[in-house]
Coordinates of C-alpha atoms in Angstrom, one line a residue:
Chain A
X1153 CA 4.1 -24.8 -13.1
X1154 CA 3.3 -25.8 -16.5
X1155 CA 4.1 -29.3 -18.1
X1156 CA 5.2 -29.5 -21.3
X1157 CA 4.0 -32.4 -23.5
X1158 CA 7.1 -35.0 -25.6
X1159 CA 8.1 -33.6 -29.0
X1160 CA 5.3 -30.8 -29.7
X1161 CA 7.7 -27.8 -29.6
X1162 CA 10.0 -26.5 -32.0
X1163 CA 12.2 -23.1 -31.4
X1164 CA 11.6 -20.4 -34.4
X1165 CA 13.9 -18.3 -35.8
X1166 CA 12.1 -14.7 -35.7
X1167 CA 15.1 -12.5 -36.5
X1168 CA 19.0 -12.8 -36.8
X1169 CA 20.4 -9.5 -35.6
X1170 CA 23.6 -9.0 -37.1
X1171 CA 26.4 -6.1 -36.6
X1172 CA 29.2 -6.7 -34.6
X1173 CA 32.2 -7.3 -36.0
X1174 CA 33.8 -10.2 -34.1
X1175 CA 31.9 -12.7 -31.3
X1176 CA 28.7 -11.9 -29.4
X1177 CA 29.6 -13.0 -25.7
X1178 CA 26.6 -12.2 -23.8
X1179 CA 23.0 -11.0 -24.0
X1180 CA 20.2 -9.1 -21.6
X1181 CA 17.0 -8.4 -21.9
X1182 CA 15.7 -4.8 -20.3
X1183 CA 13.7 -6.0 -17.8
X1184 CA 11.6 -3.0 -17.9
X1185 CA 11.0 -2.9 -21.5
X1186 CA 8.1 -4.8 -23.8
X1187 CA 5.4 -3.9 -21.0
X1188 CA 3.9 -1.1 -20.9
X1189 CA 3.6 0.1 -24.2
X1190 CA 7.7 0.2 -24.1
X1191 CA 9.1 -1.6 -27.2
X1192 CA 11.1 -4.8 -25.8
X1193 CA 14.7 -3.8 -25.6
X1194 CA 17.7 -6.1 -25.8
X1195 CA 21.7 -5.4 -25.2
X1196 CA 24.3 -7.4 -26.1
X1197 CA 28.3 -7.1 -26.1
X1198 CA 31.1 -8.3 -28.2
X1199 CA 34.4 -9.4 -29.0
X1200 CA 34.7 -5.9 -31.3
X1201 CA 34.9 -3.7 -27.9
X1202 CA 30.9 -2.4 -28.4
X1203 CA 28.2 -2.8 -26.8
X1204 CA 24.9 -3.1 -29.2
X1205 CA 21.3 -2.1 -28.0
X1206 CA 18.4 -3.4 -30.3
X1207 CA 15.0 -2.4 -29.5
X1208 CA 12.0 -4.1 -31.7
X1209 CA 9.8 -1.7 -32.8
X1210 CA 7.3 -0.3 -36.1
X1211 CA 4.7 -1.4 -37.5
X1212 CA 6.8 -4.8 -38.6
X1213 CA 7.7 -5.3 -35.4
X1214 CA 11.2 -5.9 -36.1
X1215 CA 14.5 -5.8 -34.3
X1216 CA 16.7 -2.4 -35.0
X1217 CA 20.5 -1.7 -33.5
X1218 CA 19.2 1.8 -31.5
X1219 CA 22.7 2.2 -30.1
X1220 CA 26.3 1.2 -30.8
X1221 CA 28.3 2.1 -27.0
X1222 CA 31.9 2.3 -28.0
X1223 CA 34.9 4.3 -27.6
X1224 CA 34.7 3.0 -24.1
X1225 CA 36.0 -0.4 -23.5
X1226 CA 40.0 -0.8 -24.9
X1227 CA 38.9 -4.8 -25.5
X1228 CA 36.6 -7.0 -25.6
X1229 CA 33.6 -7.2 -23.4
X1230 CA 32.4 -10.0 -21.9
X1231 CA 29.8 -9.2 -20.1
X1232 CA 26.2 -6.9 -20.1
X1233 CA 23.8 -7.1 -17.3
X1234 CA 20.9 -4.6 -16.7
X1235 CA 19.7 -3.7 -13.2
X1236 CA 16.5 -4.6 -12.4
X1237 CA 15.1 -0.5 -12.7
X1238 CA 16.2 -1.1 -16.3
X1239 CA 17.9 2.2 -15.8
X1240 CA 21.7 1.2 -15.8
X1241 CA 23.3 -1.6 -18.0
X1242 CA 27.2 -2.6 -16.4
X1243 CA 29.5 -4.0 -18.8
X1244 CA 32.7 -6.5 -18.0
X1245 CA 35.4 -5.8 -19.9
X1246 CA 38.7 -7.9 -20.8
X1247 CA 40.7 -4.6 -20.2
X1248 CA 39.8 -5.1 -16.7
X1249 CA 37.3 -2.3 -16.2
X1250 CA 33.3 -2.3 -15.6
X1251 CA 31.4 0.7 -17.2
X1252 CA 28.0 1.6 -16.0
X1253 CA 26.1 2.9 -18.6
X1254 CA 23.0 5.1 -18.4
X1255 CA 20.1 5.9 -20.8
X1256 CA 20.4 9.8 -20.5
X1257 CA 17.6 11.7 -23.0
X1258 CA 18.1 8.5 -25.5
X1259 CA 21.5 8.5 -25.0
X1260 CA 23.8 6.1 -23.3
X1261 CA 26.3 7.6 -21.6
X1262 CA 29.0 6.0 -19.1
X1263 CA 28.5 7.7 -16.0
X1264 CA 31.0 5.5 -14.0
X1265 CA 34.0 3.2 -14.5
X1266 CA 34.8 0.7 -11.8
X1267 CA 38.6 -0.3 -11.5
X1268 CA 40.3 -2.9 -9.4
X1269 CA 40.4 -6.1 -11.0
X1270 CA 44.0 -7.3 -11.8
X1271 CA 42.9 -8.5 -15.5
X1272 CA 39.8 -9.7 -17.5
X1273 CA 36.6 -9.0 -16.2
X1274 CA 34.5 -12.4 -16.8
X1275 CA 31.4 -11.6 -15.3
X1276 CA 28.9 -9.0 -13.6
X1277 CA 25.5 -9.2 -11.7
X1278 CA 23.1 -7.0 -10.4
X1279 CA 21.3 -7.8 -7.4
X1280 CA 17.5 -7.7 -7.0
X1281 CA 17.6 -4.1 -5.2
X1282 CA 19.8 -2.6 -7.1
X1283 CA 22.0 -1.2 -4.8
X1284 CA 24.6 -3.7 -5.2
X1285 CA 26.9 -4.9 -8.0
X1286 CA 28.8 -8.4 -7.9
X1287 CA 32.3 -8.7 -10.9
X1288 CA 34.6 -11.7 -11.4
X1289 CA 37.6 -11.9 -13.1
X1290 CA 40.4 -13.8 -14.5
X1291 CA 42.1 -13.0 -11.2
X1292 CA 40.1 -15.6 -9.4
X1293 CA 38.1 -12.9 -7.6
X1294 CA 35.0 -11.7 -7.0
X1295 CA 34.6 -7.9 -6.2
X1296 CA 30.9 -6.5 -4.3
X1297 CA 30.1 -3.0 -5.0
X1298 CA 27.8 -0.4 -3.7
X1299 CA 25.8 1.8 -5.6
X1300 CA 26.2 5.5 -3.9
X1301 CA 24.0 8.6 -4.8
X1302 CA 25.4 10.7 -7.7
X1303 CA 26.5 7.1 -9.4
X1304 CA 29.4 6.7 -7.1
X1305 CA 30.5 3.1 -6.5
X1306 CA 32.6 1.5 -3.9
X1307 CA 34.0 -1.9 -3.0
X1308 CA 32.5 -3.4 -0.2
X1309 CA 34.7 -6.2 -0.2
X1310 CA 36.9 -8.9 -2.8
X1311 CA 35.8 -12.0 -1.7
X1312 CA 38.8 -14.7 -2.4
X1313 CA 38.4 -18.4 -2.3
X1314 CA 38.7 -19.7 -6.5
X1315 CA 42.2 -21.2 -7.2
X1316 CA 41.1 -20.0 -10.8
X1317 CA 39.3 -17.7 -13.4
X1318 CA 36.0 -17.5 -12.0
X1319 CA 33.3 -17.2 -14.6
X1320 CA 30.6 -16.0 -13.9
X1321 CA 29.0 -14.2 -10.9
X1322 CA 25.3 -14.2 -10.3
X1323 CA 23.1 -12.6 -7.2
X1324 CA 20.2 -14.8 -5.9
X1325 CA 17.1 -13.0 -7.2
X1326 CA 15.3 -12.5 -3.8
X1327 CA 18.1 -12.8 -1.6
X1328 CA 21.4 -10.9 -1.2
X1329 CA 23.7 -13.9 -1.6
X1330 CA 26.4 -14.0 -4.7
X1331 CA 26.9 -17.1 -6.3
X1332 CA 30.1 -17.6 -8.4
X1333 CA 31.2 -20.7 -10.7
X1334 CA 35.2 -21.2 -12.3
X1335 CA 37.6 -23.1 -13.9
X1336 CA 38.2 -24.6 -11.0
X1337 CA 34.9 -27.1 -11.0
X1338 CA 33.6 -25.6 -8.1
X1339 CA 30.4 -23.0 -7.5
X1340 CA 30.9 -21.1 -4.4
X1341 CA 28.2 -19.2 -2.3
X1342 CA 29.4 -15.8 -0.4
X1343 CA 26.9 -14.4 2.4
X1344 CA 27.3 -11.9 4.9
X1345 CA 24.5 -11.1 7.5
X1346 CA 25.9 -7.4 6.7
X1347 CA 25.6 -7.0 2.9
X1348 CA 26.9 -3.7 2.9
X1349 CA 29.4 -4.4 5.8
X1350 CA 32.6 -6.2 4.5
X1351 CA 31.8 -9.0 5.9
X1352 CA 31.3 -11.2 3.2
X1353 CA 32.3 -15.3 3.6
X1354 CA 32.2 -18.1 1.5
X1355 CA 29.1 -20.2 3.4
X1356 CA 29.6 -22.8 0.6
X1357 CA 31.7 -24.4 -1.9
X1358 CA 29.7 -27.0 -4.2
X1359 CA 32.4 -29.5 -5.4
X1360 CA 33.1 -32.7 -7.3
X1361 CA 33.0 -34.6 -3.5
X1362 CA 29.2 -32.7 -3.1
X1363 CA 28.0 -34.3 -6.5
X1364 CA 29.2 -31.1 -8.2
X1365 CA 31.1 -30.5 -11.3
X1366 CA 34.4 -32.0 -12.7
X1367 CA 35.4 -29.8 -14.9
X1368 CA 34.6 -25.8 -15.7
X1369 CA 31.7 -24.7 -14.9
X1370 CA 30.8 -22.0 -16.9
X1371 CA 27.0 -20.6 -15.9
X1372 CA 24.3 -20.8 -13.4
X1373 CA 20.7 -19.8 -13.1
X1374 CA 17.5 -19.3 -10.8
X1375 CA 14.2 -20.5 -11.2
X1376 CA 11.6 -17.9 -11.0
X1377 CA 11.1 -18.9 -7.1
X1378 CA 14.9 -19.0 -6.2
X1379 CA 15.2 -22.4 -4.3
X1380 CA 16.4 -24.3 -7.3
X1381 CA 19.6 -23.4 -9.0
X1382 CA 20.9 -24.9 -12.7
X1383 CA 24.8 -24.7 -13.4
X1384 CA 26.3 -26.0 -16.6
X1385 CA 29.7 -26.9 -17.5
X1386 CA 32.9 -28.2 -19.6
X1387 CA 31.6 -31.5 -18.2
X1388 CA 29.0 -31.8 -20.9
X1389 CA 26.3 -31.8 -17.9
X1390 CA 23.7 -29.9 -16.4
X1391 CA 23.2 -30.0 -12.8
X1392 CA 20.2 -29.0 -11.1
X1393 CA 21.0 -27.9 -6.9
X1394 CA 18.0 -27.2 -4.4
X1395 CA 17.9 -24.9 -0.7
X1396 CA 15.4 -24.8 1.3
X1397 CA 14.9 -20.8 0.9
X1398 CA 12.1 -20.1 2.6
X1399 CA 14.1 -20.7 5.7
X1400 CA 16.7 -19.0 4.6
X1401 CA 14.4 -15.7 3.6
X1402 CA 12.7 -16.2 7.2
X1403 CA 16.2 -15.4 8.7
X1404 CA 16.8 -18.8 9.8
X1405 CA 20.2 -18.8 8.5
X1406 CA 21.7 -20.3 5.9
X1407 CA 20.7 -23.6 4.3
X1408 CA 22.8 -25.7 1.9
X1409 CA 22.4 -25.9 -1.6
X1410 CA 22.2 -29.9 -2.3
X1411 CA 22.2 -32.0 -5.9
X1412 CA 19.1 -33.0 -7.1
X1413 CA 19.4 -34.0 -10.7
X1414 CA 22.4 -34.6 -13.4
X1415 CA 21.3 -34.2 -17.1
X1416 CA 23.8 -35.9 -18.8
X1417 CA 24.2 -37.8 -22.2
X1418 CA 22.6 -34.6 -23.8
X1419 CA 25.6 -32.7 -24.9
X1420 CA 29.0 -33.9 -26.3
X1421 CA 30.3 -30.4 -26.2
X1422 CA 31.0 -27.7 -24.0
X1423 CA 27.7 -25.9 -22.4
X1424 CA 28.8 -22.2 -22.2
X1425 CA 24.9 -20.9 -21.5
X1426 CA 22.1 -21.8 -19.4
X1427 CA 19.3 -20.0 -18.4
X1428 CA 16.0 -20.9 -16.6
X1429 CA 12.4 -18.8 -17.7
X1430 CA 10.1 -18.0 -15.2
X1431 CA 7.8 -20.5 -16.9
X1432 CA 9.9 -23.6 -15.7
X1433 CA 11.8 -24.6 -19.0
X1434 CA 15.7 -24.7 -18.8
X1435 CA 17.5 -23.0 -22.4
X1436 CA 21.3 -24.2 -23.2
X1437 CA 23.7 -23.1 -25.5
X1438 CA 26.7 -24.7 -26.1
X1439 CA 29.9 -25.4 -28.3
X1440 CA 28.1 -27.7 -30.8
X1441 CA 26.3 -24.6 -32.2
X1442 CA 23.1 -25.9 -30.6
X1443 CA 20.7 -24.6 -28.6
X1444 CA 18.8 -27.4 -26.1
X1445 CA 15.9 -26.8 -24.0
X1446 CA 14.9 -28.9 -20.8
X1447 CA 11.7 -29.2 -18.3
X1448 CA 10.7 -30.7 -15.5
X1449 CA 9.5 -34.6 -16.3
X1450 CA 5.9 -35.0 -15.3
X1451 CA 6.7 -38.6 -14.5
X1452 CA 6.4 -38.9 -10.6
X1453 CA 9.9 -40.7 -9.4
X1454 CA 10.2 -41.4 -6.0
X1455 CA 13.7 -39.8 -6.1
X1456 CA 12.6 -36.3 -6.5
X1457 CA 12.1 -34.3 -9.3
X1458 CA 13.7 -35.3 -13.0
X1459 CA 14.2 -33.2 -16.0
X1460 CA 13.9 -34.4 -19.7
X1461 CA 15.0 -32.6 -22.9
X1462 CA 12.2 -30.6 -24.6
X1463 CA 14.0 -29.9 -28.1
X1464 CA 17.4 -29.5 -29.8
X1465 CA 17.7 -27.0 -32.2
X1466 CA 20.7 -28.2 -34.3
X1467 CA 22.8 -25.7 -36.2
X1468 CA 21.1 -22.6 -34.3
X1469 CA 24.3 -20.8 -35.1
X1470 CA 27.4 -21.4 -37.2
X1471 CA 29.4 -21.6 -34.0
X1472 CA 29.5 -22.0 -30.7
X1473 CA 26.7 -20.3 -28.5
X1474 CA 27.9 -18.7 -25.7
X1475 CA 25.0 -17.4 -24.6
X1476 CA 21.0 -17.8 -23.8
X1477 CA 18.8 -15.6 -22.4
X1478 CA 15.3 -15.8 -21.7
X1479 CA 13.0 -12.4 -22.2
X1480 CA 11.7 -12.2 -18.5
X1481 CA 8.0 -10.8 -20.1
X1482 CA 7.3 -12.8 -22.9
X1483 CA 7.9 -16.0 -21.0
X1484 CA 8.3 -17.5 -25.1
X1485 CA 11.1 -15.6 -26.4
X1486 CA 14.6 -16.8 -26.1
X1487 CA 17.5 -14.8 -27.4
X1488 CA 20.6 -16.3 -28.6
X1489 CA 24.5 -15.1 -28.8
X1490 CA 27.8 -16.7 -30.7
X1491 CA 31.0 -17.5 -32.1
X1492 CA 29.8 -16.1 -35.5
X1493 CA 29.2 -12.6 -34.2
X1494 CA 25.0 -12.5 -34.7
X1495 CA 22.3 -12.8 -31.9
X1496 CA 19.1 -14.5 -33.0
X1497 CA 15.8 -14.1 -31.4
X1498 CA 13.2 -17.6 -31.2
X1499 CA 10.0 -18.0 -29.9
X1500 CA 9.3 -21.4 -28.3
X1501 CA 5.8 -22.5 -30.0
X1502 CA 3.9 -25.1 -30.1
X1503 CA 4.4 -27.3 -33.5
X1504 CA 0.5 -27.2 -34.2
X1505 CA -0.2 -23.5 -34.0
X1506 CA -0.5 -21.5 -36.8
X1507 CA 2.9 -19.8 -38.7
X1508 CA 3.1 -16.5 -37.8
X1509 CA 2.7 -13.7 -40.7
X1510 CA 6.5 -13.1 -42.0
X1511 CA 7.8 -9.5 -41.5
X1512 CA 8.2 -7.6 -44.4
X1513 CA 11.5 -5.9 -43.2
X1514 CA 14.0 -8.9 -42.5
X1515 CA 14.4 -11.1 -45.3
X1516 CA 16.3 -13.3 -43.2
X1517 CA 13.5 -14.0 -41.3
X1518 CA 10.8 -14.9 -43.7
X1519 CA 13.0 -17.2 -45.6
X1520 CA 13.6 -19.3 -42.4
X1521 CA 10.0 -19.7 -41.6
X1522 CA 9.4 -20.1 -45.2
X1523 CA 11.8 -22.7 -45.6
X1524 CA 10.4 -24.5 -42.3
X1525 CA 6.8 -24.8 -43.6
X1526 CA 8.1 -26.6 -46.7
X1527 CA 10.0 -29.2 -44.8
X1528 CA 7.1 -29.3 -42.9
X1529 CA 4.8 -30.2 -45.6
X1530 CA 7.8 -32.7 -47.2
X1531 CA 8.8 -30.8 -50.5
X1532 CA 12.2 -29.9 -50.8
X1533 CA 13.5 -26.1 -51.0
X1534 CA 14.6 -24.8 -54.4
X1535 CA 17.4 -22.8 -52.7
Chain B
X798 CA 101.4 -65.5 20.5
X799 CA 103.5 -63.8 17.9
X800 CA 101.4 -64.8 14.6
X801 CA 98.1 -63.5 15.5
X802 CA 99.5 -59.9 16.2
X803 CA 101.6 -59.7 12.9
X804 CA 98.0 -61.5 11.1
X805 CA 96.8 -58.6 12.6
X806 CA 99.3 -56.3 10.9
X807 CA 98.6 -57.8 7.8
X808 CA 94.9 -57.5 7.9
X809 CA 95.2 -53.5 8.6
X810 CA 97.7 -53.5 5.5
X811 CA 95.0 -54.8 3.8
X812 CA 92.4 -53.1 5.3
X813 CA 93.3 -49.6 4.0
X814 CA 93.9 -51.0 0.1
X815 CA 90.3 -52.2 0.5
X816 CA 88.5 -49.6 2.3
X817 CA 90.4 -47.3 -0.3
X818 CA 86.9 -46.4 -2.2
X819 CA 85.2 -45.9 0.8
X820 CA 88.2 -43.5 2.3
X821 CA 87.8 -41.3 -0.9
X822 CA 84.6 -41.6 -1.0
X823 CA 84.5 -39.9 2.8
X824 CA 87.1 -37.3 1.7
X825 CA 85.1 -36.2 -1.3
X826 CA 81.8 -35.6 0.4
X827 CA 82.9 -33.9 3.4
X828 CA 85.1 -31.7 0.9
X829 CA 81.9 -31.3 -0.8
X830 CA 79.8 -30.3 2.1
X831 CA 82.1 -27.7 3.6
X832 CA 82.2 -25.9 0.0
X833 CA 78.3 -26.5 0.1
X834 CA 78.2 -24.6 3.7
X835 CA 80.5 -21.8 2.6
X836 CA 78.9 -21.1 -0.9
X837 CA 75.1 -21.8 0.6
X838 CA 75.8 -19.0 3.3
X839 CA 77.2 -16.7 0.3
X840 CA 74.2 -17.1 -1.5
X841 CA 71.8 -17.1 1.3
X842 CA 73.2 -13.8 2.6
X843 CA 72.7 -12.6 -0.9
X844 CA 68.8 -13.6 -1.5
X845 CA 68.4 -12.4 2.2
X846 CA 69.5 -8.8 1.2
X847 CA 67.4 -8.9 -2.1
X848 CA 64.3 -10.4 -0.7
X849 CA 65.0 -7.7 3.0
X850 CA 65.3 -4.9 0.4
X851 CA 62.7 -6.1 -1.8
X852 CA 60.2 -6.1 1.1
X853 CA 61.2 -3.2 3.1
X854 CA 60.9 -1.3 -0.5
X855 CA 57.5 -2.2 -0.9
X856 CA 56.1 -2.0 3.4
X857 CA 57.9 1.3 3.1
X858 CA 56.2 2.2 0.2
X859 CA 52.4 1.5 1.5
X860 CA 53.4 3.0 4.6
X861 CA 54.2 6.1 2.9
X862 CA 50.7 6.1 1.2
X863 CA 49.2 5.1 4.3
X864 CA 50.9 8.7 6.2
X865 CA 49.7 10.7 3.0
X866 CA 46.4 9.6 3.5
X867 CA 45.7 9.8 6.7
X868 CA 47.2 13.5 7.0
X869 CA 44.4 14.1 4.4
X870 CA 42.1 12.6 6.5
X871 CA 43.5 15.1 9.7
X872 CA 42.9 18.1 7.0
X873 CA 39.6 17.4 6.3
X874 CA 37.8 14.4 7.8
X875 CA 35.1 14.7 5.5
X876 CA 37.2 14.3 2.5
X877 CA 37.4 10.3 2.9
X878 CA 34.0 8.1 2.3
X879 CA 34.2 6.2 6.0
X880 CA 34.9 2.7 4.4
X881 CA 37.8 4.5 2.8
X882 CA 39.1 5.6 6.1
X883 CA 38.7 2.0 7.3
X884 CA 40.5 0.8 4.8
X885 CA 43.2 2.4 5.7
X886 CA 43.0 1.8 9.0
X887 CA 43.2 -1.9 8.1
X888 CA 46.2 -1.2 6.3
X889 CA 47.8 0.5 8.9
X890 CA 47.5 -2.3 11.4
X891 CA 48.3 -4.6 8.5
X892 CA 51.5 -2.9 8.1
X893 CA 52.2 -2.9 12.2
X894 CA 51.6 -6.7 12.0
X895 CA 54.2 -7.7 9.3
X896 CA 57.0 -10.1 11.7
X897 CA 60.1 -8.2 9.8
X898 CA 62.4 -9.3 12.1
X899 CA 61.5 -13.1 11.4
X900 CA 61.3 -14.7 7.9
X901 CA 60.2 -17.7 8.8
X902 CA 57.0 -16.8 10.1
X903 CA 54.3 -18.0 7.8
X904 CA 52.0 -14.9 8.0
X905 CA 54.6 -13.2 5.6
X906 CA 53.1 -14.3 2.3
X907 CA 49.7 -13.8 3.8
X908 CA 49.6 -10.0 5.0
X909 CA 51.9 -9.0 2.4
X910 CA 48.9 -10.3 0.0
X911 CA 46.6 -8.8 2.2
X912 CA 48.3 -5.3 1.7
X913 CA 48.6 -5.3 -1.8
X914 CA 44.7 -6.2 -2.4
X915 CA 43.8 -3.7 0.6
X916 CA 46.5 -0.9 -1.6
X917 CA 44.2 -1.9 -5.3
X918 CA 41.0 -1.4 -3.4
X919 CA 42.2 2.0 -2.4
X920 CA 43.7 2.8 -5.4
X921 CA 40.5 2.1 -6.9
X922 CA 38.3 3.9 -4.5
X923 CA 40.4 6.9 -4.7
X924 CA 40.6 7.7 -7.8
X925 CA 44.7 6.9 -7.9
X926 CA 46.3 6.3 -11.1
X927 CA 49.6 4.3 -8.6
X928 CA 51.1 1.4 -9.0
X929 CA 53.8 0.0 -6.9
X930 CA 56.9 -0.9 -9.3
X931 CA 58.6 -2.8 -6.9
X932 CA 56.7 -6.6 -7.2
X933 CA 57.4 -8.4 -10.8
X934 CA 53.8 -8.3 -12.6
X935 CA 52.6 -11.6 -13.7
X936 CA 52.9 -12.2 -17.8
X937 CA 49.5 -10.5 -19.9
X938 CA 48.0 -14.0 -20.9
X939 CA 44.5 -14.0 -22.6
X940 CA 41.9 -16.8 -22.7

């Protein structure tokens, strides 16, 4: 686990990819893609009914819209997640559907569309096999689904517990266990011995009286190993939750999820976004425009572990970020979605390395790092 | 003797000039309470037949779907994925377990619930472009 040093970081604008018509609500990175020799491909979805897929590629190395998927969804889409095979990508809709795409010869086609949900999908989640698909929706539930040969899906079970919208949905990444956050305050944990049997039950509900959130909570994320959990919310906190997994993964049963840390006094708006790398450093995006990023405190404290804010990047967007994704390769590169309809792609670095050479394609791009080098040096821009 | 029966006389004279608010008072409300009894049982024999209908319309209605089904299942067994079959099942006994002879039994609210999410799952599962007109839809809000 790498510790990060106070105040030697900043967050660099590599591209701003810009094409949908109306707000970007959510991001994933193709976990199977910028290994390999296969360019690093990105999807993202939007208030304008599409669903966008940029891959970075050429001999600038920059970011091109390869597909637009529309003509699908009959509103917005809230939601993109790719499975882990990087072979399907399920989309959330408002109109109450989930599509499941596949790339077929370089095309995407929708090979199935799951129904059920009484109105707006919020959220979906693959789980680490990818035989399973978790949805949530405005009608406070969540839905489990199976994937069947020949692309078939069926509901395993609708788990109901949320008294409202739920939010997101999330699978544990080793584990079969769905995790779901909602207006509501609370996070709830579902687990069935069974996980294709219907015997799915809320094990745990982590609420204001455990330490948990009082007011939306809008996201959650793993750390690479799975026993620590980061949820953010409407609260203007962070909250950082530990289980002792390994018990859990040995069959032992189930083990609690318990409050370890509250990062508060950071934000004084709404935290829509959080994501955790694999390399230990927590990204957030939130209704300020800004994006925040958070590590572990190398400072010993006999309560446990604390976190401390890396860097704030003010003004990332022109509006609220709704969301951050880490790419799960390049353990540096943080992708960004918002309110003003474009998705920008960073790359954490270190404040004394050396600026990277501009691309010659995105103008965008080099007059950003431009621009940062002469603040940098103290002369004003002309512009 | 003599004066404390006619004091007597003059107090109940009195008496019913004084207690005059509290006699009309007494005459109003139990005036008011029979009307209430009569015109509550008028109503609540209405709402009973709306709400008995209303219900019957809709356990009727899944029960129908339920007998289609399974006859498909007796044509061809292998038509029906098995958690599709169970589903049905579940509906079935769902169904079976409904108290319609007695309101008051709390379970109402929760199997008729049960029912319609089991039905949606179905729906979903086979395919079914249904939906039940009977229950009022809640109003398309977007957040």
């Amino acid at each position: 686990m790498e510790f990060f040093d106070d105040g030697d970081y900043e967050l660099r604008e590599i591209q701003k990819l810009e094409g949908h018509t109306d707000r970007v609500w959510c991001l994933s990175w193709n976990p199977k893609t910028g290994i390999n020799g296969v360019p690093p491909i990105i999807a993202s979805c939007s208030g304008d009914k599409t669903i966008r897929i940029w891959e970075q590629s050429g001999p600038s190395q920059s970011w091109r819209c390869k597909a637009v998927l529309e003509e699908t969804h009959a509103r917005t889409v809230r939601s993109c997640a790719w499975s882990l095979c990087g072979k399907f990508l399920a989309t959330g809709s408002f109109d109450a559907t989930t599509a499941i795409w596949e790339n077929v010869g370089g095309d995407y086609e929708c090979v199935s569309t799951l129904e059920g949900h009484e109105n707006e999908v919020k959220s979906v989640s693959w789980n680490e096999c990818g035989n399973m698909l978790a949805t949530c929706s405005r009608d406070k539930s969540v839905w489990i689904w199976e994937v069947l040969p020949g692309n078939e899906f069926e509901c395993v079970t609708v788990l109901q517990g949320h008294t409202q919208d739920v939010k997101m949905v999330q699978w544990h990444p080793r584990m079969d266990i769905v995790f779901s956050c909602s207006y509501d305050n609370t996070i709830k944990v579902w687990w069935s011995e069974d996980a294709e049997s219907e015997n799915w039950e809320c094990c745990q509900t982590i609420g204001e009286s455990n330490n948990g959130h009082s007011s939306t909570v809008w996201a959650l994320s793993f750390n690479v190993e799975g026993d620590k959990m980061v949820s953010c919310s409407d609260d203007l906190t962070l909250k950082i939750w530990e289980a002792n997994t390994l018990r859990m993964e040995s069959g032992d049963g189930y083990a609690p999820w318990s409050h370890i840390c509250t990062l508060s006094g950071y934000h004084d708006r709404t935290i829509f976004s959080v994501h955790w790398s694999r390399e230990g450093i927590i990204a957030s995006g939130a209704a300020d425009d800004a994006i925040r990023l958070f590590v572990e405190s190398k400072d010993d404290s006999i309560d446990g572990p604390s976190y401390k804010m890396l860097l704030k990047k003010e003004k990332a967007h022109d509006m609220d970020v709704n969301s951050v994704q880490w790419n799960p390769v390049d353990h540096h590169l943080l992708a960004s979605g918002s309110d003003d309809g474009t998705i920008k792609i960073w790359e954490l670095a270190s404040t004394s390395t050396e600026m990277p050479e501009a691309s010659t394609e995105s103008t965008e791009s080099t007059a950003s790092t431009e621009k940062k080098a002469l603040q940098k040096l103290g002369m004003t821009t002309l512009i | 003797m003599d004066s404390h029966q006619s004091n007597n006389s003059i107090e109940d004279i009195f008496d019913s000039s004084l207690n005059l608010e509290e006699t009309h008072f007494k005459e109003g409300y139990d005036e008011g309470y029979n009307h209430g009894l009569n015109t509550g049982k008028e109503e609540a024999r209405q709402v009973g037949l709306k709400t008995g209908f209303e219900t019957g319309e809709e356990l009727g209605f899944y029960k129908g779907c339920v007998d289609v089904w399974n006859s498909v299942i007796r044509v061809d067994p292998t038509r029906l994925s098995s958690r599709v079959q169970k589903g049905i099942k579940q509906m079935e006994e769902l169904i079976e377990k409904y108290p319609a002879m007695d309101p008051e039994d709390e379970s109402v609210q929760e199997i008729i619930e049960a029912l319609r999410l089991k039905f949606r799952v179905l729906r979903a599962a086979l395919g079914m472009k249904l939906d039940y007109d009977g229950y009022p839809k809640p109003k398309d809000i977007e957040f």
